[in-house]
Short mmCIF file of C-alpha atoms in Angstrom, two decimals:
data_model
loop_
_atom_site.label_atom_id
_atom_site.label_comp_id
_atom_site.label_asym_id
_atom_site.label_seq_id
_atom_site.Cartn_x
_atom_site.Cartn_y
_atom_site.Cartn_z
CA UNK A 1 97.50 129.29 182.76
CA UNK A 2 100.03 132.49 181.77
CA UNK A 3 103.41 130.94 180.81
CA UNK A 4 106.29 132.78 182.25
CA UNK A 5 107.89 133.64 178.81
CA UNK A 6 104.30 135.09 178.04
CA UNK A 7 104.27 137.28 181.33
CA UNK A 8 107.49 139.30 180.29
CA UNK A 9 105.27 140.30 176.89
CA UNK A 10 102.43 141.58 179.28
CA UNK A 11 104.61 143.08 181.35
CA UNK A 12 107.09 144.82 179.00
CA UNK A 13 103.68 146.36 177.55
CA UNK A 14 101.71 147.26 181.01
CA UNK A 15 98.87 144.83 179.54
CA UNK A 16 97.69 144.24 183.00
CA UNK A 17 97.33 148.10 184.14
CA UNK A 18 95.73 148.85 180.87
CA UNK A 19 93.02 146.79 181.14
CA UNK A 20 92.97 147.73 184.86
CA UNK A 21 92.01 151.37 184.15
CA UNK A 22 89.71 150.63 181.29
CA UNK A 23 87.61 148.63 183.46
CA UNK A 24 88.02 151.32 186.09
CA UNK A 25 87.49 153.97 183.64
CA UNK A 26 84.20 152.10 182.32
CA UNK A 27 82.56 152.05 186.09
CA UNK A 28 83.20 155.77 186.44
CA UNK A 29 81.85 157.41 183.19
CA UNK A 30 79.55 154.48 182.78
CA UNK A 31 79.09 155.35 178.96
CA UNK A 32 75.96 153.95 176.76
CA UNK A 33 78.54 152.47 174.16
CA UNK A 34 81.02 150.49 176.14
CA UNK A 35 82.93 149.38 172.94
CA UNK A 36 83.24 152.81 171.46
CA UNK A 37 84.10 154.07 174.49
CA UNK A 38 87.20 151.60 174.58
CA UNK A 39 87.98 152.63 171.25
CA UNK A 40 88.40 155.84 172.41
CA UNK A 41 90.35 155.07 175.46
CA UNK A 42 93.01 153.31 173.61
CA UNK A 43 93.50 156.05 171.42
CA UNK A 44 94.41 158.13 174.15
CA UNK A 45 96.59 155.47 175.86
CA UNK A 46 99.61 157.51 175.66
CA UNK A 47 98.24 160.19 177.84
CA UNK A 48 97.31 157.37 180.83
CA UNK A 49 100.76 158.05 182.11
CA UNK A 50 101.08 161.74 182.53
CA UNK A 51 101.59 162.95 185.84
CA UNK A 52 98.07 164.51 187.33
CA UNK A 53 99.25 166.17 190.62
CA UNK A 54 97.44 167.32 193.95
CA UNK A 55 99.67 169.51 195.97
CA UNK A 56 98.35 170.40 199.25
CA UNK A 57 100.24 172.64 201.94
CA UNK A 58 98.83 174.50 205.14
CA UNK A 59 98.11 178.14 205.57
CA UNK A 60 101.41 178.50 206.39
CA UNK A 61 103.37 181.86 205.04
CA UNK A 62 106.35 180.22 204.21
CA UNK A 63 104.80 176.89 203.12
CA UNK A 64 102.00 178.76 200.86
CA UNK A 65 104.89 180.61 199.34
CA UNK A 66 107.01 177.63 198.60
CA UNK A 67 104.05 175.48 197.29
CA UNK A 68 103.91 178.00 194.32
CA UNK A 69 107.53 177.59 193.41
CA UNK A 70 107.96 174.20 193.99
CA UNK A 71 104.48 173.79 191.95
CA UNK A 72 106.47 175.67 188.99
CA UNK A 73 109.76 173.62 189.75
CA UNK A 74 107.73 170.72 189.55
CA UNK A 75 105.88 171.55 185.97
CA UNK A 76 109.20 172.58 184.17
CA UNK A 77 110.98 169.31 185.31
CA UNK A 78 107.71 167.19 183.81
CA UNK A 79 105.76 169.52 181.52
CA UNK A 80 102.91 169.41 182.94
CA UNK A 81 100.18 172.35 183.09
CA UNK A 82 100.18 174.36 186.64
CA UNK A 83 96.71 174.98 187.32
CA UNK A 84 95.89 177.64 190.10
CA UNK A 85 92.54 178.56 191.76
CA UNK A 86 93.42 182.24 191.39
CA UNK A 87 94.04 181.68 187.66
CA UNK A 88 90.96 179.85 187.20
CA UNK A 89 88.71 182.49 189.05
CA UNK A 90 90.42 185.42 186.90
CA UNK A 91 89.98 183.99 183.56
CA UNK A 92 86.33 183.68 184.47
CA UNK A 93 85.91 187.14 185.76
CA UNK A 94 87.54 188.39 182.34
CA UNK A 95 84.77 186.25 180.65
CA UNK A 96 81.73 187.73 182.31
CA UNK A 97 79.95 190.66 181.17
CA UNK A 98 78.22 191.31 184.31
CA UNK A 99 79.81 192.60 188.04
CA UNK A 100 78.41 189.10 189.78
CA UNK A 101 82.01 187.17 190.82
CA UNK A 102 80.39 184.57 192.97
CA UNK A 103 80.82 181.33 192.33
CA UNK A 104 79.73 178.16 194.02
CA UNK A 105 81.10 174.67 193.85
CA UNK A 106 79.32 173.58 190.77
CA UNK A 107 80.42 176.84 188.73
CA UNK A 108 83.81 176.78 189.79
CA UNK A 109 84.22 172.99 188.53
CA UNK A 110 82.49 173.57 185.31
CA UNK A 111 85.28 176.69 184.83
CA UNK A 112 87.68 174.08 185.81
CA UNK A 113 87.03 171.72 183.05
CA UNK A 114 86.92 174.66 180.72
CA UNK A 115 90.26 175.70 181.87
CA UNK A 116 91.93 172.43 181.75
CA UNK A 117 90.53 171.72 178.15
CA UNK A 118 91.91 175.02 177.28
CA UNK A 119 95.12 174.33 178.35
CA UNK A 120 95.45 170.59 177.40
CA UNK A 121 95.81 169.48 180.57
CA UNK A 122 94.47 166.04 179.71
CA UNK A 123 97.40 165.43 177.32
CA UNK A 124 100.26 167.25 179.11
CA UNK A 125 99.29 166.36 182.86
CA UNK A 126 98.41 169.05 185.64
CA UNK A 127 99.22 170.17 188.79
CA UNK A 128 96.60 171.78 191.21
CA UNK A 129 97.11 174.52 193.79
CA UNK A 130 94.53 175.32 196.06
CA UNK A 131 92.02 173.05 194.23
CA UNK A 132 89.88 171.43 196.02
CA UNK A 133 89.35 173.67 199.07
CA UNK A 134 85.90 171.94 200.35
CA UNK A 135 84.89 168.75 200.36
CA UNK A 136 82.09 169.30 197.87
CA UNK A 137 84.38 170.18 195.16
CA UNK A 138 86.83 166.99 196.03
CA UNK A 139 83.47 164.82 195.85
CA UNK A 140 82.29 166.51 192.47
CA UNK A 141 86.54 166.21 191.03
CA UNK A 142 86.16 162.43 192.00
CA UNK A 143 82.26 162.47 189.73
CA UNK A 144 83.72 164.36 187.26
CA UNK A 145 86.84 161.91 186.46
CA UNK A 146 89.44 164.91 188.11
CA UNK A 147 91.82 161.69 189.33
CA UNK A 148 95.01 162.82 190.53
CA UNK A 149 97.64 160.18 190.25
CA UNK A 150 99.74 161.55 192.83
CA UNK A 151 98.53 163.40 196.24
CA UNK A 152 101.47 165.21 197.98
CA UNK A 153 100.77 166.95 201.35
CA UNK A 154 103.34 169.03 202.40
CA UNK A 155 103.52 169.05 205.95
CA UNK A 156 105.48 170.16 209.18
CA UNK A 157 105.46 168.24 212.53
CA UNK A 158 102.95 169.27 214.97
CA UNK A 159 103.92 172.61 216.61
CA UNK A 160 106.11 174.02 214.17
CA UNK A 161 103.56 175.65 211.97
CA UNK A 162 103.49 178.84 213.79
CA UNK A 163 102.00 180.07 216.98
CA UNK A 164 98.25 180.27 217.81
CA UNK A 165 97.27 183.27 216.50
CA UNK A 166 94.13 185.10 214.79
CA UNK A 167 94.73 182.28 211.88
CA UNK A 168 93.82 179.49 214.12
CA UNK A 169 90.11 179.36 212.43
CA UNK A 170 91.92 179.10 208.94
CA UNK A 171 94.26 176.75 210.32
CA UNK A 172 91.07 174.46 211.75
CA UNK A 173 89.27 174.83 207.94
CA UNK A 174 92.18 173.64 206.28
CA UNK A 175 93.28 170.29 208.89
CA UNK A 176 89.77 169.32 208.22
CA UNK A 177 90.09 169.78 204.23
CA UNK A 178 93.52 168.03 204.46
CA UNK A 179 91.51 165.13 206.51
CA UNK A 180 89.05 164.75 203.73
CA UNK A 181 91.37 164.89 201.01
CA UNK A 182 93.58 162.32 202.58
CA UNK A 183 90.50 159.91 203.23
CA UNK A 184 89.22 160.22 199.31
CA UNK A 185 92.92 160.29 197.46
CA UNK A 186 94.26 157.99 200.07
CA UNK A 187 95.48 155.43 197.49
CA UNK A 188 97.59 158.15 196.01
CA UNK A 189 98.85 159.90 198.82
CA UNK A 190 102.24 160.96 200.21
CA UNK A 191 102.97 162.80 202.75
CA UNK A 192 106.30 164.99 202.77
CA UNK A 193 107.91 166.61 205.83
CA UNK A 194 109.22 169.91 204.96
CA UNK A 195 110.69 171.21 208.08
CA UNK A 196 114.41 172.64 207.65
CA UNK A 197 114.38 172.18 203.60
CA UNK A 198 114.90 174.63 201.20
CA UNK A 199 112.51 174.84 197.70
CA UNK A 200 114.90 172.24 195.90
CA UNK A 201 115.03 169.99 198.43
CA UNK A 202 111.08 170.06 198.55
CA UNK A 203 110.82 169.78 194.65
CA UNK A 204 113.16 167.02 194.63
CA UNK A 205 111.41 164.76 197.36
CA UNK A 206 108.04 165.83 194.73
CA UNK A 207 109.49 164.59 192.27
CA UNK A 208 111.14 161.47 193.46
CA UNK A 209 107.59 160.41 194.14
CA UNK A 210 105.91 161.89 191.09
CA UNK A 211 108.39 159.73 188.86
CA UNK A 212 106.93 156.41 191.16
CA UNK A 213 103.73 154.75 190.68
CA UNK A 214 101.66 153.24 192.98
CA UNK A 215 102.29 148.80 193.38
CA UNK A 216 99.68 147.50 190.83
CA UNK A 217 98.56 143.85 191.83
CA UNK A 218 99.98 142.39 188.86
CA UNK A 219 102.58 139.39 188.12
CA UNK A 220 105.78 140.36 188.38
CA UNK A 221 109.70 138.81 187.89
CA UNK A 222 112.45 141.10 188.58
CA UNK A 223 114.44 141.87 185.61
CA UNK A 224 117.36 144.06 187.13
CA UNK A 225 120.34 145.91 185.42
CA UNK A 226 122.62 147.72 187.59
CA UNK A 227 124.63 150.59 186.00
CA UNK A 228 127.74 152.23 187.31
CA UNK A 229 131.29 152.60 186.67
CA UNK A 230 133.89 150.42 188.24
CA UNK A 231 134.05 151.03 192.21
CA UNK A 232 130.38 151.92 192.58
CA UNK A 233 129.59 148.98 194.07
CA UNK A 234 127.92 146.86 191.49
CA UNK A 235 129.47 143.54 192.33
CA UNK A 236 128.48 144.18 196.04
CA UNK A 237 124.52 144.96 195.16
CA UNK A 238 124.38 142.59 192.47
CA UNK A 239 125.62 139.72 194.72
CA UNK A 240 123.12 140.94 197.42
CA UNK A 241 119.96 140.92 194.96
CA UNK A 242 121.06 137.69 193.70
CA UNK A 243 120.61 136.22 197.40
CA UNK A 244 117.88 138.14 198.77
CA UNK A 245 115.45 137.69 195.70
CA UNK A 246 116.66 134.36 194.43
CA UNK A 247 118.06 135.98 191.06
CA UNK A 248 120.22 134.83 188.63
CA UNK A 249 123.36 136.88 188.94
CA UNK A 250 124.83 137.89 185.53
CA UNK A 251 127.91 139.12 185.19
CA UNK A 252 128.99 140.78 182.20
CA UNK A 253 132.30 141.76 182.83
CA UNK A 254 133.37 138.54 184.09
CA UNK A 255 132.05 136.78 180.79
CA UNK A 256 133.66 139.32 178.81
CA UNK A 257 137.10 138.62 180.74
CA UNK A 258 136.93 135.08 180.21
CA UNK A 259 136.29 135.34 176.11
CA UNK A 260 138.99 137.38 176.08
CA UNK A 261 141.02 135.31 177.59
CA UNK A 262 140.25 132.28 175.17
CA UNK A 263 140.07 134.09 172.15
CA UNK A 264 140.62 137.96 171.77
CA UNK A 265 138.71 140.91 172.76
CA UNK A 266 137.17 141.84 169.65
CA UNK A 267 135.61 138.34 168.84
CA UNK A 268 134.54 138.53 172.48
CA UNK A 269 133.24 141.85 171.92
CA UNK A 270 131.32 140.42 168.49
CA UNK A 271 129.67 137.52 170.41
CA UNK A 272 128.73 139.09 173.75
CA UNK A 273 125.02 140.15 172.28
CA UNK A 274 124.72 136.30 171.24
CA UNK A 275 125.92 135.22 174.41
CA UNK A 276 123.89 137.36 176.81
CA UNK A 277 120.56 136.52 175.09
CA UNK A 278 120.84 133.13 175.37
CA UNK A 279 121.64 133.47 178.92
CA UNK A 280 119.08 135.63 179.62
CA UNK A 281 116.47 133.27 177.89
CA UNK A 282 117.27 130.12 179.80
CA UNK A 283 114.54 128.74 181.92
CA UNK A 284 116.44 129.78 185.21
CA UNK A 285 116.53 133.51 184.13
CA UNK A 286 112.96 133.36 182.68
CA UNK A 287 111.45 131.81 185.64
CA UNK A 288 113.28 133.35 188.67
CA UNK A 289 114.52 136.70 187.00
CA UNK A 290 118.06 138.25 186.75
CA UNK A 291 120.41 140.73 187.51
CA UNK A 292 123.10 142.15 185.19
CA UNK A 293 125.85 144.19 186.07
CA UNK A 294 128.28 146.03 183.38
CA UNK A 295 125.49 145.90 180.78
CA UNK A 296 124.40 147.43 179.03
CA UNK A 297 127.56 149.96 178.41
CA UNK A 298 126.18 152.35 175.53
CA UNK A 299 122.42 153.62 174.40
CA UNK A 300 123.22 151.39 171.76
CA UNK A 301 123.38 148.25 174.21
CA UNK A 302 120.59 149.48 175.88
CA UNK A 303 117.95 149.66 172.92
CA UNK A 304 119.39 146.12 172.00
CA UNK A 305 118.61 144.77 175.28
CA UNK A 306 114.83 146.37 175.04
CA UNK A 307 114.34 145.03 171.93
CA UNK A 308 114.62 141.39 173.15
CA UNK A 309 111.71 139.43 174.92
CA UNK A 310 113.66 139.78 178.44
CA UNK A 311 114.14 143.35 178.74
CA UNK A 312 114.75 144.71 181.86
CA UNK A 313 111.85 146.35 184.09
CA UNK A 314 114.24 147.71 186.79
CA UNK A 315 117.02 150.09 185.73
CA UNK A 316 119.04 151.57 188.44
CA UNK A 317 122.17 153.79 188.04
CA UNK A 318 124.46 153.84 191.14
CA UNK A 319 125.49 157.62 191.66
CA UNK A 320 128.99 158.52 193.21
CA UNK A 321 131.38 161.10 192.29
CA UNK A 322 134.54 160.85 190.62
CA UNK A 323 136.66 161.55 194.13
CA UNK A 324 134.77 158.80 196.28
CA UNK A 325 135.16 156.60 192.99
CA UNK A 326 139.12 156.86 193.07
CA UNK A 327 139.23 156.79 196.84
CA UNK A 328 137.37 153.47 196.34
CA UNK A 329 139.61 152.11 193.74
CA UNK A 330 142.91 153.00 195.28
CA UNK A 331 142.21 151.47 198.72
CA UNK A 332 141.16 148.12 198.23
CA UNK A 333 142.67 144.62 198.67
CA UNK A 334 142.07 141.24 197.80
CA UNK A 335 140.87 137.77 199.39
CA UNK A 336 142.61 135.25 197.56
CA UNK A 337 141.05 132.38 199.01
CA UNK A 338 137.49 133.36 197.98
CA UNK A 339 138.36 136.29 195.36
CA UNK A 340 136.60 138.77 197.40
CA UNK A 341 137.47 142.49 196.61
CA UNK A 342 137.48 144.94 199.99
CA UNK A 343 138.16 148.17 201.23
CA UNK A 344 141.79 148.56 203.34
CA UNK A 345 139.65 149.92 206.23
CA UNK A 346 137.09 146.93 206.15
CA UNK A 347 140.41 144.69 206.30
CA UNK A 348 142.04 146.20 209.30
CA UNK A 349 138.82 145.93 211.14
CA UNK A 350 138.83 142.11 210.17
CA UNK A 351 142.20 141.90 210.92
CA UNK A 352 141.26 143.22 214.26
CA UNK A 353 138.23 140.85 215.04
CA UNK A 354 140.53 137.88 214.16
CA UNK A 355 138.17 136.91 211.20
CA UNK A 356 140.81 137.36 208.65
CA UNK A 357 144.43 136.45 208.30
CA UNK A 358 147.15 138.88 206.64
CA UNK A 359 148.57 135.99 204.31
CA UNK A 360 145.21 135.94 203.08
CA UNK A 361 145.28 139.41 201.58
CA UNK A 362 147.34 140.87 198.49
CA UNK A 363 147.32 144.36 197.26
CA UNK A 364 144.45 145.23 194.49
CA UNK A 365 146.07 145.54 191.13
CA UNK A 366 145.34 149.26 190.32
CA UNK A 367 146.44 150.73 187.53
CA UNK A 368 145.11 154.50 187.51
CA UNK A 369 145.74 155.25 183.90
CA UNK A 370 143.31 152.53 182.95
CA UNK A 371 140.92 153.30 185.50
CA UNK A 372 140.79 157.01 184.42
CA UNK A 373 140.34 155.89 180.67
CA UNK A 374 137.52 153.33 181.81
CA UNK A 375 135.61 155.92 183.81
CA UNK A 376 136.19 158.55 180.85
CA UNK A 377 134.59 155.85 178.45
CA UNK A 378 131.41 155.55 181.11
CA UNK A 379 130.87 159.26 181.54
CA UNK A 380 130.54 160.01 177.54
CA UNK A 381 128.06 157.02 177.26
CA UNK A 382 126.06 158.28 180.74
CA UNK A 383 123.92 161.31 179.20
CA UNK A 384 123.01 159.16 176.55
CA UNK A 385 121.56 156.32 178.73
CA UNK A 386 119.99 158.77 180.84
CA UNK A 387 118.13 160.85 178.01
CA UNK A 388 117.25 157.08 176.36
CA UNK A 389 115.96 156.11 180.08
CA UNK A 390 114.09 159.06 180.93
CA UNK A 391 112.11 158.81 184.11
CA UNK A 392 111.98 154.69 183.63
CA UNK A 393 115.05 154.59 185.85
CA UNK A 394 116.19 154.65 189.45
CA UNK A 395 119.25 156.59 190.86
CA UNK A 396 120.36 155.04 194.13
CA UNK A 397 123.35 157.40 195.81
CA UNK A 398 126.04 155.39 197.18
CA UNK A 399 126.59 155.11 200.86
CA UNK A 400 125.29 153.27 203.88
CA UNK A 401 122.70 150.64 203.72
CA UNK A 402 123.19 150.44 199.64
CA UNK A 403 122.21 147.18 199.22
CA UNK A 404 118.62 147.62 201.16
CA UNK A 405 117.90 150.90 199.22
CA UNK A 406 118.55 149.18 196.16
CA UNK A 407 116.13 146.44 197.23
CA UNK A 408 113.54 148.66 198.04
CA UNK A 409 113.14 149.87 194.50
CA UNK A 410 113.44 146.44 193.36
CA UNK A 411 110.04 145.39 194.98
CA UNK A 412 108.37 148.83 194.55
CA UNK A 413 106.33 150.00 191.79
CA UNK A 414 108.10 150.56 188.40
CA UNK A 415 108.52 153.85 187.60
CA UNK A 416 105.60 156.23 186.15
CA UNK A 417 106.85 156.01 182.48
CA UNK A 418 106.21 154.69 179.04
CA UNK A 419 108.54 152.30 177.20
CA UNK A 420 112.05 153.72 176.97
CA UNK A 421 112.12 154.43 173.23
CA UNK A 422 109.16 156.89 174.04
CA UNK A 423 111.21 158.56 176.31
CA UNK A 424 113.63 161.50 174.74
CA UNK A 425 114.58 163.87 177.35
CA UNK A 426 115.64 163.25 181.06
CA UNK A 427 114.14 164.41 184.40
CA UNK A 428 115.48 167.01 186.98
CA UNK A 429 116.63 163.96 189.07
CA UNK A 430 118.70 162.14 185.96
CA UNK A 431 120.53 165.65 185.19
CA UNK A 432 121.55 166.06 188.59
CA UNK A 433 123.22 162.38 188.63
CA UNK A 434 124.85 163.21 184.96
CA UNK A 435 126.57 166.75 186.60
CA UNK A 436 127.26 164.74 189.18
CA UNK A 437 129.15 161.75 187.58
CA UNK A 438 130.94 164.07 185.22
CA UNK A 439 134.91 163.99 185.41
CA UNK A 440 135.81 167.06 187.16
CA UNK A 441 138.35 169.64 185.75
CA UNK A 442 140.56 169.14 188.43
CA UNK A 443 140.59 165.42 188.65
CA UNK A 444 144.65 165.34 188.55
CA UNK A 445 144.87 166.74 191.98
CA UNK A 446 141.95 164.09 193.24
CA UNK A 447 144.42 161.30 191.80
CA UNK A 448 147.32 162.37 193.42
CA UNK A 449 146.88 160.66 196.94
CA UNK A 450 143.82 158.80 198.54
CA UNK A 451 143.12 159.72 201.95
CA UNK A 452 143.55 156.52 204.51
CA UNK A 453 143.46 156.53 208.14
CA UNK A 454 147.01 155.49 209.62
CA UNK A 455 146.02 151.58 210.15
CA UNK A 456 145.00 151.51 206.08
CA UNK A 457 148.03 153.10 205.14
CA UNK A 458 150.20 150.70 207.12
CA UNK A 459 148.57 147.64 205.65
CA UNK A 460 148.57 149.08 202.30
CA UNK A 461 152.65 149.48 202.95
CA UNK A 462 152.67 146.12 204.21
CA UNK A 463 150.51 144.74 201.23
CA UNK A 464 153.07 146.05 198.85
CA UNK A 465 156.19 144.99 200.47
CA UNK A 466 154.85 141.88 201.73
CA UNK A 467 156.97 142.30 204.74
CA UNK A 468 154.72 141.10 208.12
CA UNK A 469 156.93 142.75 210.12
CA UNK A 470 155.44 146.33 209.36
CA UNK A 471 152.61 145.16 211.09
CA UNK A 472 153.81 145.26 214.28
CA UNK A 473 152.85 149.07 214.73
CA UNK A 474 149.47 147.70 214.42
CA UNK A 475 147.13 146.67 216.66
CA UNK A 476 145.71 143.76 214.67
CA UNK A 477 149.46 141.90 214.97
CA UNK A 478 147.97 139.16 217.03
CA UNK A 479 145.65 138.05 214.32
CA UNK A 480 148.24 137.68 211.64
#
């Protein structure tokens, strides 16, 4: 029986997945010397996680053109080799001395293997365009071990791929081929509806799938860290995850405030790592898992956390723009009895419903200067943390169903990336997050006056003045 503490090591280094892949490779290739093959495989282990993508799209003019641009954008973001059928055939024609351009499936697969070897595709990863184009080629790919980690089918709803024309026969051939591809590579299949989407939007959807691996049947204890600036919903998400998955809720910010109150901030900072390591190695965290908010704050914090035996296996960044953050920061109030923080609009709704009373509310302290200083500090460290995480993190945009979105990332497969110290460059997705989060040049205008509804504005004024009579103009005066 494997103990919970040992499970952390197996999961951190992906030992289960490694042995599963070794067995799969042995069954597929059936080498005469299995031990020598295993030794060779382990030497090439760092190439196991590189993306191997099969990109499929119907014979539609726009989709066929977009498919090429999408493939090039994916290659640019992930560093994989783009392999187009036409390029493989063109290389074949240049090498021939006769005028015979005929090529059957067997010849083409031989040429494909040579092309992939010449381009270093097994080390860099690959994305195939118009390959395979027949059921026989698909079978030969499987027999030769050319197996995709992601099979992405770009599709439109029925009836949106053009009217019935002379291309009906081609479309029928494609539909038959698409069905065969979906069946043969169903375990790596993901269909993407491209209706009404631009090339960049399609690329983002594809990248989001490529950066995630299929769930693997291995033991799993969630160890989650929620990263975001104040006002991004960290408290809400951490509380929801703790209740939903029975995780230990580790509030680093609260711990720092408590320690700073009893001693001073400098001493609290010096002992923070020691306290956190002790907390995360408690039996409750080891057996049930944890969700931590407020930490890591810098890349150095991240590296230290990864060096412990309880390194997080789910890193989730909460993405929201500065105007949204500042609006949430200013438009908040405090429930005295519970200590809960809620938006003024939500407080208005609860006052109207009678589930909350005015005397239970107080204005949430809002120091704009301190908030701005903390946000600038967060932005300064954000890009370093994203560079360190690379593709091993998940990014969730603030909005409706935030907790449900984060929960989905927690229970789904971990991102298809190696250990974090190996990552040096951010993905296209993490780049876009950094751009969105950086402080805008005109932030002074944003900070002047956050927009509020009339009812929320009246509530704010009432809280400021502590004058209950101001509520007479509101619809919820009976609730007070």
